[in-house]
PDB file of C-alpha atoms in Angstrom:
ATOM      1  CA  UNK A   6      77.788  68.364  54.023  1.00  0.00           C
ATOM      2  CA  UNK A   7      81.101  69.727  53.231  1.00  0.00           C
ATOM      3  CA  UNK A   8      84.544  69.134  54.634  1.00  0.00           C
ATOM      4  CA  UNK A   9      86.450  72.249  54.287  1.00  0.00           C
ATOM      5  CA  UNK A  10      90.420  71.745  54.631  1.00  0.00           C
ATOM      6  CA  UNK A  11      92.936  74.408  55.933  1.00  0.00           C
ATOM      7  CA  UNK A  12      94.481  74.738  52.677  1.00  0.00           C
ATOM      8  CA  UNK A  13      90.672  76.194  51.229  1.00  0.00           C
ATOM      9  CA  UNK A  14      90.423  78.186  54.075  1.00  0.00           C
ATOM     10  CA  UNK A  15      93.529  79.998  53.598  1.00  0.00           C
ATOM     11  CA  UNK A  16      92.682  80.057  49.522  1.00  0.00           C
ATOM     12  CA  UNK A  17      89.497  81.795  49.951  1.00  0.00           C
ATOM     13  CA  UNK A  18      89.762  84.614  53.070  1.00  0.00           C
ATOM     14  CA  UNK A  19      91.363  88.101  53.096  1.00  0.00           C
ATOM     15  CA  UNK A  20      91.592  89.859  56.335  1.00  0.00           C
ATOM     16  CA  UNK A  21      89.423  93.165  54.972  1.00  0.00           C
ATOM     17  CA  UNK A  22      86.419  90.866  54.039  1.00  0.00           C
ATOM     18  CA  UNK A  23      87.039  88.849  57.519  1.00  0.00           C
ATOM     19  CA  UNK A  24      87.287  92.178  59.675  1.00  0.00           C
ATOM     20  CA  UNK A  25      84.108  93.495  58.237  1.00  0.00           C
ATOM     21  CA  UNK A  26      82.100  90.397  58.591  1.00  0.00           C
ATOM     22  CA  UNK A  27      83.312  90.202  62.491  1.00  0.00           C
ATOM     23  CA  UNK A  28      82.185  93.727  62.717  1.00  0.00           C
ATOM     24  CA  UNK A  29      79.082  93.277  61.553  1.00  0.00           C
ATOM     25  CA  UNK A  30      78.305  89.589  63.480  1.00  0.00           C
ATOM     26  CA  UNK A  31      79.359  91.169  66.960  1.00  0.00           C
ATOM     27  CA  UNK A  32      76.913  94.111  66.163  1.00  0.00           C
ATOM     28  CA  UNK A  33      74.248  91.876  65.452  1.00  0.00           C
ATOM     29  CA  UNK A  34      72.220  89.563  67.760  1.00  0.00           C
ATOM     30  CA  UNK A  35      74.085  86.457  68.872  1.00  0.00           C
ATOM     31  CA  UNK A  36      74.085  83.459  71.762  1.00  0.00           C
ATOM     32  CA  UNK A  37      77.137  82.269  72.965  1.00  0.00           C
ATOM     33  CA  UNK A  38      76.821  80.053  76.258  1.00  0.00           C
ATOM     34  CA  UNK A  39      79.672  79.426  78.125  1.00  0.00           C
ATOM     35  CA  UNK A  40      82.204  77.144  76.764  1.00  0.00           C
ATOM     36  CA  UNK A  41      83.432  73.634  78.099  1.00  0.00           C
ATOM     37  CA  UNK A  42      86.844  72.422  79.037  1.00  0.00           C
ATOM     38  CA  UNK A  43      87.615  68.986  80.519  1.00  0.00           C
ATOM     39  CA  UNK A  44      90.746  67.968  81.580  1.00  0.00           C
ATOM     40  CA  UNK A  45      91.574  64.477  80.609  1.00  0.00           C
ATOM     41  CA  UNK A  46      93.699  62.030  82.761  1.00  0.00           C
ATOM     42  CA  UNK A  47      96.968  63.854  83.319  1.00  0.00           C
ATOM     43  CA  UNK A  48      95.184  67.137  83.232  1.00  0.00           C
ATOM     44  CA  UNK A  49      97.624  68.559  81.259  1.00  0.00           C
ATOM     45  CA  UNK A  50      95.539  66.932  77.859  1.00  0.00           C
ATOM     46  CA  UNK A  51      92.251  68.770  77.377  1.00  0.00           C
ATOM     47  CA  UNK A  52      88.983  68.525  74.969  1.00  0.00           C
ATOM     48  CA  UNK A  53      86.807  71.560  74.400  1.00  0.00           C
ATOM     49  CA  UNK A  54      83.380  72.707  73.045  1.00  0.00           C
ATOM     50  CA  UNK A  55      82.678  75.930  72.018  1.00  0.00           C
ATOM     51  CA  UNK A  56      78.894  76.481  70.955  1.00  0.00           C
ATOM     52  CA  UNK A  57      77.491  79.957  69.596  1.00  0.00           C
ATOM     53  CA  UNK A  58      74.353  80.290  67.089  1.00  0.00           C
ATOM     54  CA  UNK A  59      72.864  83.743  65.118  1.00  0.00           C
ATOM     55  CA  UNK A  60      70.075  84.231  63.129  1.00  0.00           C
ATOM     56  CA  UNK A  61      71.469  82.378  60.257  1.00  0.00           C
ATOM     57  CA  UNK A  62      73.817  79.598  61.560  1.00  0.00           C
ATOM     58  CA  UNK A  63      74.627  77.456  64.532  1.00  0.00           C
ATOM     59  CA  UNK A  64      78.267  76.417  65.355  1.00  0.00           C
ATOM     60  CA  UNK A  65      80.213  74.176  67.819  1.00  0.00           C
ATOM     61  CA  UNK A  66      83.974  73.896  67.488  1.00  0.00           C
ATOM     62  CA  UNK A  67      85.817  70.978  69.317  1.00  0.00           C
ATOM     63  CA  UNK A  68      89.311  70.425  69.924  1.00  0.00           C
ATOM     64  CA  UNK A  69      91.540  68.614  71.496  1.00  0.00           C
ATOM     65  CA  UNK A  70      95.182  69.547  73.098  1.00  0.00           C
ATOM     66  CA  UNK A  71      97.740  67.046  74.022  1.00  0.00           C
ATOM     67  CA  UNK A  72     101.166  69.296  74.668  1.00  0.00           C
ATOM     68  CA  UNK A  73     103.207  66.074  75.022  1.00  0.00           C
ATOM     69  CA  UNK A  74     102.298  65.532  71.189  1.00  0.00           C
ATOM     70  CA  UNK A  75     105.648  67.580  70.041  1.00  0.00           C
ATOM     71  CA  UNK A  76     107.831  64.889  71.981  1.00  0.00           C
ATOM     72  CA  UNK A  77     106.354  62.128  69.818  1.00  0.00           C
ATOM     73  CA  UNK A  78     108.397  60.301  67.135  1.00  0.00           C
ATOM     74  CA  UNK A  79     107.042  61.292  64.838  1.00  0.00           C
ATOM     75  CA  UNK A  80     105.825  64.751  65.848  1.00  0.00           C
ATOM     76  CA  UNK A  81     101.967  64.838  66.035  1.00  0.00           C
ATOM     77  CA  UNK A  82     100.209  67.946  66.194  1.00  0.00           C
ATOM     78  CA  UNK A  83      99.399  68.821  69.717  1.00  0.00           C
ATOM     79  CA  UNK A  84      96.116  70.601  68.816  1.00  0.00           C
ATOM     80  CA  UNK A  85      93.468  69.034  66.716  1.00  0.00           C
ATOM     81  CA  UNK A  86      90.074  71.417  65.966  1.00  0.00           C
ATOM     82  CA  UNK A  87      87.122  71.309  63.859  1.00  0.00           C
ATOM     83  CA  UNK A  88      84.102  73.541  63.362  1.00  0.00           C
ATOM     84  CA  UNK A  89      80.490  72.639  62.624  1.00  0.00           C
ATOM     85  CA  UNK A  90      78.282  74.631  61.115  1.00  0.00           C
ATOM     86  CA  UNK A  91      74.428  73.865  60.255  1.00  0.00           C
ATOM     87  CA  UNK A  92      71.661  76.109  59.300  1.00  0.00           C
ATOM     88  CA  UNK A  93      69.750  77.878  61.858  1.00  0.00           C
ATOM     89  CA  UNK A  94      66.421  77.433  60.390  1.00  0.00           C
ATOM     90  CA  UNK A  95      66.030  73.772  60.226  1.00  0.00           C
ATOM     91  CA  UNK A  96      69.282  72.363  61.535  1.00  0.00           C
ATOM     92  CA  UNK A  97      70.858  71.421  58.700  1.00  0.00           C
ATOM     93  CA  UNK A  98      74.570  70.370  58.670  1.00  0.00           C
ATOM     94  CA  UNK A  99      76.090  72.491  56.027  1.00  0.00           C
ATOM     95  CA  UNK A 100      80.051  72.102  56.542  1.00  0.00           C
ATOM     96  CA  UNK A 101      82.783  70.852  58.784  1.00  0.00           C
ATOM     97  CA  UNK A 102      85.881  73.437  58.463  1.00  0.00           C
ATOM     98  CA  UNK A 103      89.414  72.714  59.636  1.00  0.00           C
ATOM     99  CA  UNK A 104      89.468  74.678  63.344  1.00  0.00           C
ATOM    100  CA  UNK A 105      93.102  75.420  63.571  1.00  0.00           C
ATOM    101  CA  UNK A 106      93.237  77.555  60.577  1.00  0.00           C
ATOM    102  CA  UNK A 107      90.222  79.408  61.480  1.00  0.00           C
ATOM    103  CA  UNK A 108      91.503  80.109  64.530  1.00  0.00           C
ATOM    104  CA  UNK A 109      94.861  81.654  63.520  1.00  0.00           C
ATOM    105  CA  UNK A 110      92.338  83.893  60.783  1.00  0.00           C
ATOM    106  CA  UNK A 111      89.702  84.919  63.280  1.00  0.00           C
ATOM    107  CA  UNK A 112      92.402  85.568  65.938  1.00  0.00           C
ATOM    108  CA  UNK A 113      94.394  87.674  63.680  1.00  0.00           C
ATOM    109  CA  UNK A 114      91.232  89.437  62.400  1.00  0.00           C
ATOM    110  CA  UNK A 115      89.848  89.884  65.876  1.00  0.00           C
ATOM    111  CA  UNK A 116      92.934  91.742  67.214  1.00  0.00           C
ATOM    112  CA  UNK A 117      93.048  94.003  63.892  1.00  0.00           C
ATOM    113  CA  UNK A 118      89.184  94.586  64.519  1.00  0.00           C
ATOM    114  CA  UNK A 119      89.812  95.703  67.835  1.00  0.00           C
ATOM    115  CA  UNK A 120      92.716  98.279  66.580  1.00  0.00           C
ATOM    116  CA  UNK A 121      90.095  99.785  64.335  1.00  0.00           C
ATOM    117  CA  UNK A 122      88.159 100.642  67.479  1.00  0.00           C
ATOM    118  CA  UNK A 123      91.065 101.507  70.145  1.00  0.00           C
ATOM    119  CA  UNK A 124      94.484 102.294  68.116  1.00  0.00           C
ATOM    120  CA  UNK A 125      95.120 105.928  66.946  1.00  0.00           C
ATOM    121  CA  UNK A 126      94.585 106.459  63.661  1.00  0.00           C
ATOM    122  CA  UNK A 127      97.958 108.006  62.765  1.00  0.00           C
ATOM    123  CA  UNK A 128      99.417 104.733  64.011  1.00  0.00           C
ATOM    124  CA  UNK A 129     102.737 103.922  61.939  1.00  0.00           C
ATOM    125  CA  UNK A 130     105.057 102.144  64.431  1.00  0.00           C
ATOM    126  CA  UNK A 131     103.990  98.192  65.526  1.00  0.00           C
ATOM    127  CA  UNK A 132     105.835  96.115  68.001  1.00  0.00           C
ATOM    128  CA  UNK A 133     104.739  92.109  67.455  1.00  0.00           C
ATOM    129  CA  UNK A 134     105.858  89.741  70.547  1.00  0.00           C
ATOM    130  CA  UNK A 135     105.795  86.180  69.436  1.00  0.00           C
ATOM    131  CA  UNK A 136     107.409  84.131  66.252  1.00  0.00           C
ATOM    132  CA  UNK A 137     104.682  81.239  66.146  1.00  0.00           C
ATOM    133  CA  UNK A 138     101.696  80.519  63.947  1.00  0.00           C
ATOM    134  CA  UNK A 139      99.988  83.399  64.453  1.00  0.00           C
ATOM    135  CA  UNK A 140     102.576  85.855  63.990  1.00  0.00           C
ATOM    136  CA  UNK A 141     102.498  86.284  60.099  1.00  0.00           C
ATOM    137  CA  UNK A 142      98.528  86.427  60.007  1.00  0.00           C
ATOM    138  CA  UNK A 143      98.629  89.144  62.754  1.00  0.00           C
ATOM    139  CA  UNK A 144     100.850  91.444  60.712  1.00  0.00           C
ATOM    140  CA  UNK A 145      98.821  90.758  57.553  1.00  0.00           C
ATOM    141  CA  UNK A 146      95.635  91.965  59.557  1.00  0.00           C
ATOM    142  CA  UNK A 147      96.776  94.787  61.042  1.00  0.00           C
ATOM    143  CA  UNK A 148      98.616  95.889  57.899  1.00  0.00           C
ATOM    144  CA  UNK A 149      95.269  95.558  56.338  1.00  0.00           C
ATOM    145  CA  UNK A 150      94.056  98.264  59.127  1.00  0.00           C
ATOM    146  CA  UNK A 151      96.266 101.135  59.329  1.00  0.00           C
ATOM    147  CA  UNK A 152      98.652 102.446  56.917  1.00  0.00           C
ATOM    148  CA  UNK A 153     102.126 100.853  59.201  1.00  0.00           C
ATOM    149  CA  UNK A 154     105.033 101.738  58.067  1.00  0.00           C
ATOM    150  CA  UNK A 155     107.618 100.570  60.541  1.00  0.00           C
ATOM    151  CA  UNK A 156     107.433  96.742  62.096  1.00  0.00           C
ATOM    152  CA  UNK A 157     109.466  95.471  65.067  1.00  0.00           C
ATOM    153  CA  UNK A 158     109.853  91.708  65.513  1.00  0.00           C
ATOM    154  CA  UNK A 159     110.392  90.240  69.122  1.00  0.00           C
ATOM    155  CA  UNK A 160     111.125  86.784  70.151  1.00  0.00           C
ATOM    156  CA  UNK A 161     112.838  84.805  72.221  1.00  0.00           C
ATOM    157  CA  UNK A 162     114.363  83.023  69.096  1.00  0.00           C
ATOM    158  CA  UNK A 163     116.171  85.260  67.184  1.00  0.00           C
ATOM    159  CA  UNK A 164     116.615  83.000  64.724  1.00  0.00           C
ATOM    160  CA  UNK A 165     112.996  82.591  64.166  1.00  0.00           C
ATOM    161  CA  UNK A 166     112.545  86.553  64.443  1.00  0.00           C
ATOM    162  CA  UNK A 167     115.247  87.161  61.685  1.00  0.00           C
ATOM    163  CA  UNK A 168     113.429  84.667  59.418  1.00  0.00           C
ATOM    164  CA  UNK A 169     109.885  86.381  60.251  1.00  0.00           C
ATOM    165  CA  UNK A 170     111.518  89.821  59.128  1.00  0.00           C
ATOM    166  CA  UNK A 171     112.693  88.578  56.037  1.00  0.00           C
ATOM    167  CA  UNK A 172     109.517  87.015  54.995  1.00  0.00           C
ATOM    168  CA  UNK A 173     107.579  90.068  56.119  1.00  0.00           C
ATOM    169  CA  UNK A 174     109.933  91.977  54.063  1.00  0.00           C
ATOM    170  CA  UNK A 175     109.573  90.361  50.961  1.00  0.00           C
ATOM    171  CA  UNK A 176     105.633  90.680  51.260  1.00  0.00           C
ATOM    172  CA  UNK A 177     105.996  94.508  51.689  1.00  0.00           C
ATOM    173  CA  UNK A 178     109.164  95.627  50.322  1.00  0.00           C
ATOM    174  CA  UNK A 179     108.139  99.295  51.542  1.00  0.00           C
ATOM    175  CA  UNK A 180     107.980  98.726  55.357  1.00  0.00           C
ATOM    176  CA  UNK A 181     110.838  99.169  57.369  1.00  0.00           C
ATOM    177  CA  UNK A 182     111.358  95.743  59.478  1.00  0.00           C
ATOM    178  CA  UNK A 183     113.333  95.223  62.271  1.00  0.00           C
ATOM    179  CA  UNK A 184     114.133  92.430  64.470  1.00  0.00           C
ATOM    180  CA  UNK A 185     113.780  93.956  68.229  1.00  0.00           C
ATOM    181  CA  UNK A 186     116.867  94.021  70.142  1.00  0.00           C
ATOM    182  CA  UNK A 187     115.655  95.811  73.591  1.00  0.00           C
ATOM    183  CA  UNK A 188     112.356  95.277  74.245  1.00  0.00           C
ATOM    184  CA  UNK A 189     111.611  98.104  77.046  1.00  0.00           C
ATOM    185  CA  UNK A 190     112.848 100.608  74.338  1.00  0.00           C
ATOM    186  CA  UNK A 191     111.237  99.495  71.457  1.00  0.00           C
ATOM    187  CA  UNK A 192     107.980  99.507  73.955  1.00  0.00           C
ATOM    188  CA  UNK A 193     108.887 103.186  74.503  1.00  0.00           C
ATOM    189  CA  UNK A 194     108.492 103.874  70.793  1.00  0.00           C
ATOM    190  CA  UNK A 195     105.547 101.648  69.373  1.00  0.00           C
ATOM    191  CA  UNK A 196     102.122 102.786  68.336  1.00  0.00           C
ATOM    192  CA  UNK A 197     100.613  99.273  68.582  1.00  0.00           C
ATOM    193  CA  UNK A 198     101.907  96.376  70.568  1.00  0.00           C
ATOM    194  CA  UNK A 199     100.838  92.985  69.828  1.00  0.00           C
ATOM    195  CA  UNK A 200     101.743  89.807  71.942  1.00  0.00           C
ATOM    196  CA  UNK A 201     101.231  86.181  71.146  1.00  0.00           C
ATOM    197  CA  UNK A 202     103.333  84.322  73.350  1.00  0.00           C
ATOM    198  CA  UNK A 203     103.642  81.449  75.504  1.00  0.00           C
ATOM    199  CA  UNK A 204     105.046  83.558  78.211  1.00  0.00           C
ATOM    200  CA  UNK A 205     104.137  82.517  81.995  1.00  0.00           C
ATOM    201  CA  UNK A 206     105.531  86.074  83.381  1.00  0.00           C
ATOM    202  CA  UNK A 207     104.921  89.615  82.026  1.00  0.00           C
ATOM    203  CA  UNK A 208     106.945  90.459  79.061  1.00  0.00           C
ATOM    204  CA  UNK A 209     105.704  94.162  78.726  1.00  0.00           C
ATOM    205  CA  UNK A 210     105.588  96.735  81.901  1.00  0.00           C
ATOM    206  CA  UNK A 211     103.245  99.488  82.450  1.00  0.00           C
ATOM    207  CA  UNK A 212     106.160 101.747  83.114  1.00  0.00           C
ATOM    208  CA  UNK A 213     107.366 100.916  79.448  1.00  0.00           C
ATOM    209  CA  UNK A 214     104.588 101.731  77.147  1.00  0.00           C
ATOM    210  CA  UNK A 215     104.450 105.543  75.482  1.00  0.00           C
ATOM    211  CA  UNK A 216     101.092 107.076  75.917  1.00  0.00           C
ATOM    212  CA  UNK A 217      98.410 106.740  73.328  1.00  0.00           C
ATOM    213  CA  UNK A 218      99.334 103.368  72.674  1.00  0.00           C
ATOM    214  CA  UNK A 219      97.269 100.442  71.661  1.00  0.00           C
ATOM    215  CA  UNK A 220      98.036  96.800  73.431  1.00  0.00           C
ATOM    216  CA  UNK A 221      96.537  93.527  72.186  1.00  0.00           C
ATOM    217  CA  UNK A 222      97.118  90.605  74.256  1.00  0.00           C
ATOM    218  CA  UNK A 223      96.085  87.098  72.562  1.00  0.00           C
ATOM    219  CA  UNK A 224      98.871  84.443  73.964  1.00  0.00           C
ATOM    220  CA  UNK A 225      97.675  83.666  77.398  1.00  0.00           C
ATOM    221  CA  UNK A 226      94.588  81.734  78.449  1.00  0.00           C
ATOM    222  CA  UNK A 227      95.778  80.673  82.030  1.00  0.00           C
ATOM    223  CA  UNK A 228      94.544  82.686  85.107  1.00  0.00           C
ATOM    224  CA  UNK A 229      97.986  82.301  86.740  1.00  0.00           C
ATOM    225  CA  UNK A 230     100.103  83.689  83.936  1.00  0.00           C
ATOM    226  CA  UNK A 231     100.186  87.009  81.974  1.00  0.00           C
ATOM    227  CA  UNK A 232     101.824  88.690  79.279  1.00  0.00           C
ATOM    228  CA  UNK A 233     101.920  91.947  80.876  1.00  0.00           C
ATOM    229  CA  UNK A 234     102.169  93.474  84.451  1.00  0.00           C
ATOM    230  CA  UNK A 235      99.616  94.815  86.681  1.00  0.00           C
ATOM    231  CA  UNK A 236     100.670  98.544  86.650  1.00  0.00           C
ATOM    232  CA  UNK A 237      99.924  98.332  82.423  1.00  0.00           C
ATOM    233  CA  UNK A 238      96.506  97.038  83.235  1.00  0.00           C
ATOM    234  CA  UNK A 239      95.982  99.821  85.728  1.00  0.00           C
ATOM    235  CA  UNK A 240      97.383 102.961  83.270  1.00  0.00           C
ATOM    236  CA  UNK A 241      95.400 101.333  80.324  1.00  0.00           C
ATOM    237  CA  UNK A 242      91.449 101.663  79.249  1.00  0.00           C
ATOM    238  CA  UNK A 243      90.677  98.004  79.192  1.00  0.00           C
ATOM    239  CA  UNK A 244      88.688  96.251  76.865  1.00  0.00           C
ATOM    240  CA  UNK A 245      87.978  92.297  76.187  1.00  0.00           C
ATOM    241  CA  UNK A 246      86.352  90.069  73.460  1.00  0.00           C
ATOM    242  CA  UNK A 247      83.875  88.607  75.927  1.00  0.00           C
ATOM    243  CA  UNK A 248      83.627  89.572  79.455  1.00  0.00           C
ATOM    244  CA  UNK A 249      82.735  85.863  80.811  1.00  0.00           C
ATOM    245  CA  UNK A 250      85.438  83.987  79.219  1.00  0.00           C
ATOM    246  CA  UNK A 251      88.058  86.620  80.028  1.00  0.00           C
ATOM    247  CA  UNK A 252      87.498  86.636  83.869  1.00  0.00           C
ATOM    248  CA  UNK A 253      87.614  82.785  83.679  1.00  0.00           C
ATOM    249  CA  UNK A 254      91.059  82.477  82.033  1.00  0.00           C
ATOM    250  CA  UNK A 255      93.105  85.685  81.883  1.00  0.00           C
ATOM    251  CA  UNK A 256      95.907  86.046  84.374  1.00  0.00           C
ATOM    252  CA  UNK A 257      96.246  89.636  82.599  1.00  0.00           C
ATOM    253  CA  UNK A 258      92.930  90.778  84.810  1.00  0.00           C
ATOM    254  CA  UNK A 259      92.899  87.906  87.156  1.00  0.00           C
ATOM    255  CA  UNK A 260      95.894  88.778  88.998  1.00  0.00           C
ATOM    256  CA  UNK A 261      95.360  92.478  89.492  1.00  0.00           C
ATOM    257  CA  UNK A 262      92.145  91.966  90.481  1.00  0.00           C
ATOM    258  CA  UNK A 263      93.330  89.422  93.208  1.00  0.00           C
ATOM    259  CA  UNK A 264      95.997  91.958  94.088  1.00  0.00           C
ATOM    260  CA  UNK A 265      92.860  94.455  94.812  1.00  0.00           C
ATOM    261  CA  UNK A 266      94.356  97.470  92.258  1.00  0.00           C
ATOM    262  CA  UNK A 267      91.622  96.254  89.413  1.00  0.00           C
ATOM    263  CA  UNK A 268      87.974  95.334  89.366  1.00  0.00           C
ATOM    264  CA  UNK A 269      86.237  93.868  86.788  1.00  0.00           C
ATOM    265  CA  UNK A 270      83.925  96.959  86.478  1.00  0.00           C
ATOM    266  CA  UNK A 271      86.733  99.025  85.385  1.00  0.00           C
ATOM    267  CA  UNK A 272      86.401  97.168  81.950  1.00  0.00           C
ATOM    268  CA  UNK A 273      85.221  99.551  79.621  1.00  0.00           C
ATOM    269  CA  UNK A 274      83.454  97.150  76.745  1.00  0.00           C
ATOM    270  CA  UNK A 275      83.607  93.974  75.224  1.00  0.00           C
ATOM    271  CA  UNK A 276      84.009  93.687  71.703  1.00  0.00           C
ATOM    272  CA  UNK A 277      80.263  93.162  70.751  1.00  0.00           C
ATOM    273  CA  UNK A 278      79.691  96.829  72.766  1.00  0.00           C
ATOM    274  CA  UNK A 279      82.560  98.334  70.726  1.00  0.00           C
ATOM    275  CA  UNK A 280      81.215  96.909  67.343  1.00  0.00           C
ATOM    276  CA  UNK A 281      77.488  97.903  68.011  1.00  0.00           C
ATOM    277  CA  UNK A 282      79.236 101.863  68.924  1.00  0.00           C
ATOM    278  CA  UNK A 283      81.045 101.294  65.757  1.00  0.00           C
ATOM    279  CA  UNK A 284      83.592 104.332  66.232  1.00  0.00           C
ATOM    280  CA  UNK A 285      86.806 104.932  67.356  1.00  0.00           C
ATOM    281  CA  UNK A 286      86.903 105.527  71.051  1.00  0.00           C
ATOM    282  CA  UNK A 287      89.502 108.234  70.999  1.00  0.00           C
ATOM    283  CA  UNK A 288      87.005 110.123  68.719  1.00  0.00           C
ATOM    284  CA  UNK A 289      83.666 109.449  71.381  1.00  0.00           C
ATOM    285  CA  UNK A 290      83.162 112.827  73.570  1.00  0.00           C
ATOM    286  CA  UNK A 291      81.460 109.639  76.054  1.00  0.00           C
ATOM    287  CA  UNK A 292      84.449 107.362  76.901  1.00  0.00           C
ATOM    288  CA  UNK A 293      87.182 109.883  78.071  1.00  0.00           C
ATOM    289  CA  UNK A 294      89.605 107.797  75.605  1.00  0.00           C
ATOM    290  CA  UNK A 295      92.121 110.662  74.566  1.00  0.00           C
ATOM    291  CA  UNK A 296      95.055 110.801  72.285  1.00  0.00           C
ATOM    292  CA  UNK A 297      97.126 110.167  75.083  1.00  0.00           C
ATOM    293  CA  UNK A 298      95.218 107.156  76.685  1.00  0.00           C
ATOM    294  CA  UNK A 299      96.689 103.668  76.270  1.00  0.00           C
ATOM    295  CA  UNK A 300      94.089 101.382  75.366  1.00  0.00           C
ATOM    296  CA  UNK A 301      94.502  97.683  76.199  1.00  0.00           C
ATOM    297  CA  UNK A 302      92.466  94.394  74.722  1.00  0.00           C
ATOM    298  CA  UNK A 303      92.341  91.578  76.105  1.00  0.00           C
ATOM    299  CA  UNK A 304      91.402  88.654  73.751  1.00  0.00           C
ATOM    300  CA  UNK A 305      90.883  84.351  74.738  1.00  0.00           C
ATOM    301  CA  UNK A 306      88.897  83.747  71.728  1.00  0.00           C
ATOM    302  CA  UNK A 307      85.342  83.278  71.070  1.00  0.00           C
ATOM    303  CA  UNK A 308      82.842  80.778  69.656  1.00  0.00           C
ATOM    304  CA  UNK A 309      81.195  83.550  67.635  1.00  0.00           C
ATOM    305  CA  UNK A 310      84.426  84.585  66.023  1.00  0.00           C
ATOM    306  CA  UNK A 311      84.718  81.064  64.748  1.00  0.00           C
ATOM    307  CA  UNK A 312      81.293  80.668  63.806  1.00  0.00           C
ATOM    308  CA  UNK A 313      81.385  83.916  61.728  1.00  0.00           C
ATOM    309  CA  UNK A 314      84.849  82.831  59.937  1.00  0.00           C
ATOM    310  CA  UNK A 315      83.400  79.691  59.046  1.00  0.00           C
ATOM    311  CA  UNK A 316      80.027  80.853  57.858  1.00  0.00           C
ATOM    312  CA  UNK A 317      82.327  83.347  55.569  1.00  0.00           C
ATOM    313  CA  UNK A 318      84.027  80.467  54.347  1.00  0.00           C
ATOM    314  CA  UNK A 319      81.373  78.660  53.166  1.00  0.00           C
ATOM    315  CA  UNK A 320      79.698  81.461  51.488  1.00  0.00           C
ATOM    316  CA  UNK A 321      82.574  82.148  49.278  1.00  0.00           C
ATOM    317  CA  UNK A 322      82.075  81.406  45.310  1.00  0.00           C
ATOM    318  CA  UNK A 323      85.255  78.575  45.447  1.00  0.00           C
ATOM    319  CA  UNK A 324      82.042  76.463  47.045  1.00  0.00           C
ATOM    320  CA  UNK A 325      79.130  77.777  44.929  1.00  0.00           C
TER     321      UNK A 325
END
């Protein structure tokens, strides 16, 4: 059995190939039992298991989350994660893949895959909220899917936002890249908004989002927190990566449900449904999603995306 490091994952993957692999995998048959989350001692610390299997592979991601590690001296990562991959036909162990790198790649790729189906094809201006580890992968993934011309970066730490702007500008010299100074005004102009923050209260408000915008919400996993307000959820056609996980974890939907202004039945589709339909919803006569419709995608992550990403890594000639 191989051990595949984060550096090797980064070396062999590219977003166009990964996004297409995710589309095929979510469109095919799979099994994904509910993930198991266990709180430990202080209840801040947690251990989780995320299983899934397809006709080709079985995978389980295990991770430990210890938020106080960041205050240790020397600092220790707050998240440790690995993915075990097995061959479906006989259960043979194939690889252990470093999980944090896979999480970055698959989260960014899933957001871009959702944009393939939910964003306007002529989208040119993307607003990113967040400057953490996911920020650059998210931008690279969306740039591989849409001919974007303008990127705006918002972050609480303006220095980090400026550093990300400079790094992106070096990678894509033809892009217009700026640091967002006025979030409501930039929201009124953006064609795509991607949020990957640790916000506990809404940063995005329905009244500020322009018609036709695609909003991808990735940062929150708490039923009591959210990155957008209820007004945005009520204005939007709502899609999710996985219904069960989102309805267990995502305050973006659970809070408006508790307020009585939204219901689970109003979710249009999950990612598997989008991939099986394999058509931009704005081109479909059956969805009613016009060019002016706001579309919203809420993701809390799936074991299937972990499996498909780890499987793609192992298929690369580097490991042949």
